[in-house]
Short mmCIF file of C-alpha atoms in Angstrom, two decimals:
data_model
loop_
_atom_site.label_atom_id
_atom_site.label_comp_id
_atom_site.label_asym_id
_atom_site.label_seq_id
_atom_site.Cartn_x
_atom_site.Cartn_y
_atom_site.Cartn_z
CA UNK Q 1 38.74 -26.17 35.01
CA UNK Q 2 42.33 -26.36 33.24
CA UNK Q 3 42.36 -23.59 30.76
CA UNK Q 4 41.46 -20.68 33.41
CA UNK Q 5 44.49 -21.86 34.76
CA UNK Q 6 46.57 -22.45 32.20
CA UNK Q 7 45.98 -19.26 30.87
CA UNK Q 8 44.41 -16.61 32.97
CA UNK Q 9 46.94 -17.81 36.63
CA UNK Q 10 50.75 -17.88 36.68
CA UNK Q 11 49.69 -20.80 38.88
CA UNK Q 12 52.65 -23.53 38.30
CA UNK Q 13 50.21 -27.37 36.68
CA UNK Q 14 51.30 -30.99 36.73
CA UNK Q 15 48.91 -32.48 33.97
CA UNK Q 16 48.68 -36.35 33.89
CA UNK Q 17 47.65 -37.08 30.86
CA UNK Q 18 47.19 -40.20 27.89
CA UNK Q 19 49.54 -39.33 24.43
CA UNK Q 20 46.81 -37.60 22.39
CA UNK Q 21 44.45 -36.00 25.00
CA UNK Q 22 45.92 -32.49 24.44
CA UNK Q 23 48.79 -31.38 26.65
CA UNK Q 24 50.14 -29.71 24.37
CA UNK Q 25 47.22 -27.90 23.92
CA UNK Q 26 47.05 -26.99 27.43
CA UNK Q 27 51.33 -25.46 27.06
CA UNK Q 28 50.41 -23.74 24.20
CA UNK Q 29 48.08 -22.07 26.97
CA UNK Q 30 50.61 -20.67 29.14
CA UNK Q 31 52.74 -19.89 25.71
CA UNK Q 32 50.05 -17.87 24.98
CA UNK Q 33 49.06 -15.41 28.40
CA UNK Q 34 53.10 -15.40 28.73
CA UNK Q 35 52.59 -13.38 24.54
CA UNK Q 36 49.92 -11.92 25.81
CA UNK Q 37 51.74 -10.34 29.12
CA UNK Q 38 54.66 -8.67 27.26
CA UNK Q 39 52.42 -7.22 23.82
CA UNK Q 40 52.70 -3.14 24.34
CA UNK Q 41 50.78 -1.48 22.02
CA UNK Q 42 50.33 -4.68 19.29
CA UNK Q 43 54.02 -5.06 19.23
CA UNK Q 44 55.66 -8.46 20.74
CA UNK Q 45 58.69 -6.62 23.45
CA UNK Q 46 60.52 -10.18 21.91
CA UNK Q 47 63.19 -9.08 24.37
CA UNK Q 48 61.87 -8.89 27.58
CA UNK Q 49 60.83 -12.88 27.43
CA UNK Q 50 62.04 -16.67 27.74
CA UNK Q 51 59.54 -19.34 27.82
CA UNK Q 52 60.73 -22.66 28.66
CA UNK Q 53 59.55 -26.17 27.62
CA UNK Q 54 60.85 -29.19 29.14
CA UNK Q 55 60.56 -32.71 26.91
CA UNK Q 56 61.84 -35.74 28.63
CA UNK Q 57 63.29 -37.29 26.19
CA UNK Q 58 65.37 -35.90 22.44
CA UNK Q 59 62.87 -36.79 20.15
CA UNK Q 60 59.80 -35.49 22.45
CA UNK Q 61 61.74 -31.93 22.34
CA UNK Q 62 62.61 -32.04 18.33
CA UNK Q 63 59.29 -33.01 17.96
CA UNK Q 64 58.00 -30.22 19.99
CA UNK Q 65 60.68 -27.76 18.46
CA UNK Q 66 58.84 -28.20 15.53
CA UNK Q 67 55.60 -28.05 16.20
CA UNK Q 68 55.82 -24.82 18.71
CA UNK Q 69 58.42 -23.76 15.51
CA UNK Q 70 55.60 -24.02 13.59
CA UNK Q 71 52.22 -22.49 15.10
CA UNK Q 72 54.22 -19.54 16.46
CA UNK Q 73 56.59 -18.64 14.12
CA UNK Q 74 53.94 -16.34 12.93
CA UNK Q 75 54.35 -13.91 15.78
CA UNK Q 76 57.71 -13.60 14.63
CA UNK Q 77 59.52 -15.97 17.73
CA UNK Q 78 62.26 -17.93 17.72
CA UNK Q 79 61.72 -21.46 19.23
CA UNK Q 80 65.19 -23.70 19.48
CA UNK Q 81 66.35 -27.17 21.11
CA UNK Q 82 69.09 -27.27 23.39
CA UNK Q 83 69.27 -31.08 24.58
CA UNK Q 84 72.72 -31.82 26.27
CA UNK Q 85 74.63 -32.79 22.75
CA UNK Q 86 72.17 -29.40 21.32
CA UNK Q 87 73.93 -26.41 22.73
CA UNK Q 88 73.10 -23.20 21.32
CA UNK Q 89 75.68 -19.92 21.11
CA UNK Q 90 75.09 -17.27 23.37
CA UNK Q 91 73.45 -14.98 20.42
CA UNK Q 92 70.98 -18.03 20.08
CA UNK Q 93 69.79 -17.50 23.45
CA UNK Q 94 69.45 -13.90 23.42
CA UNK Q 95 67.52 -14.38 19.75
CA UNK Q 96 65.08 -17.54 21.08
CA UNK Q 97 62.15 -16.81 22.31
CA UNK Q 98 60.99 -20.89 23.16
CA UNK Q 99 63.93 -22.86 24.34
#
């Protein structure tokens, strides 16, 4: 039941599940939906969107940044981490598709 909501809908989702249950994969479905909406003639329009992933802990933010970065690298997407003590310059923000 989660697939249609995550991949074919713009509805907000709240996913509560134990560790290892696949919450990150659900988030990836939503990310892929946004990427699909920003493809024009097979070319990703990287300057037309930003994706924000919120993590509750700094260690998890670093882990998710690395994981999403690996998974989206083949699409030429840039994934960066922003935390309370780690900021990006305006140029870095402009060049980043997922924060």
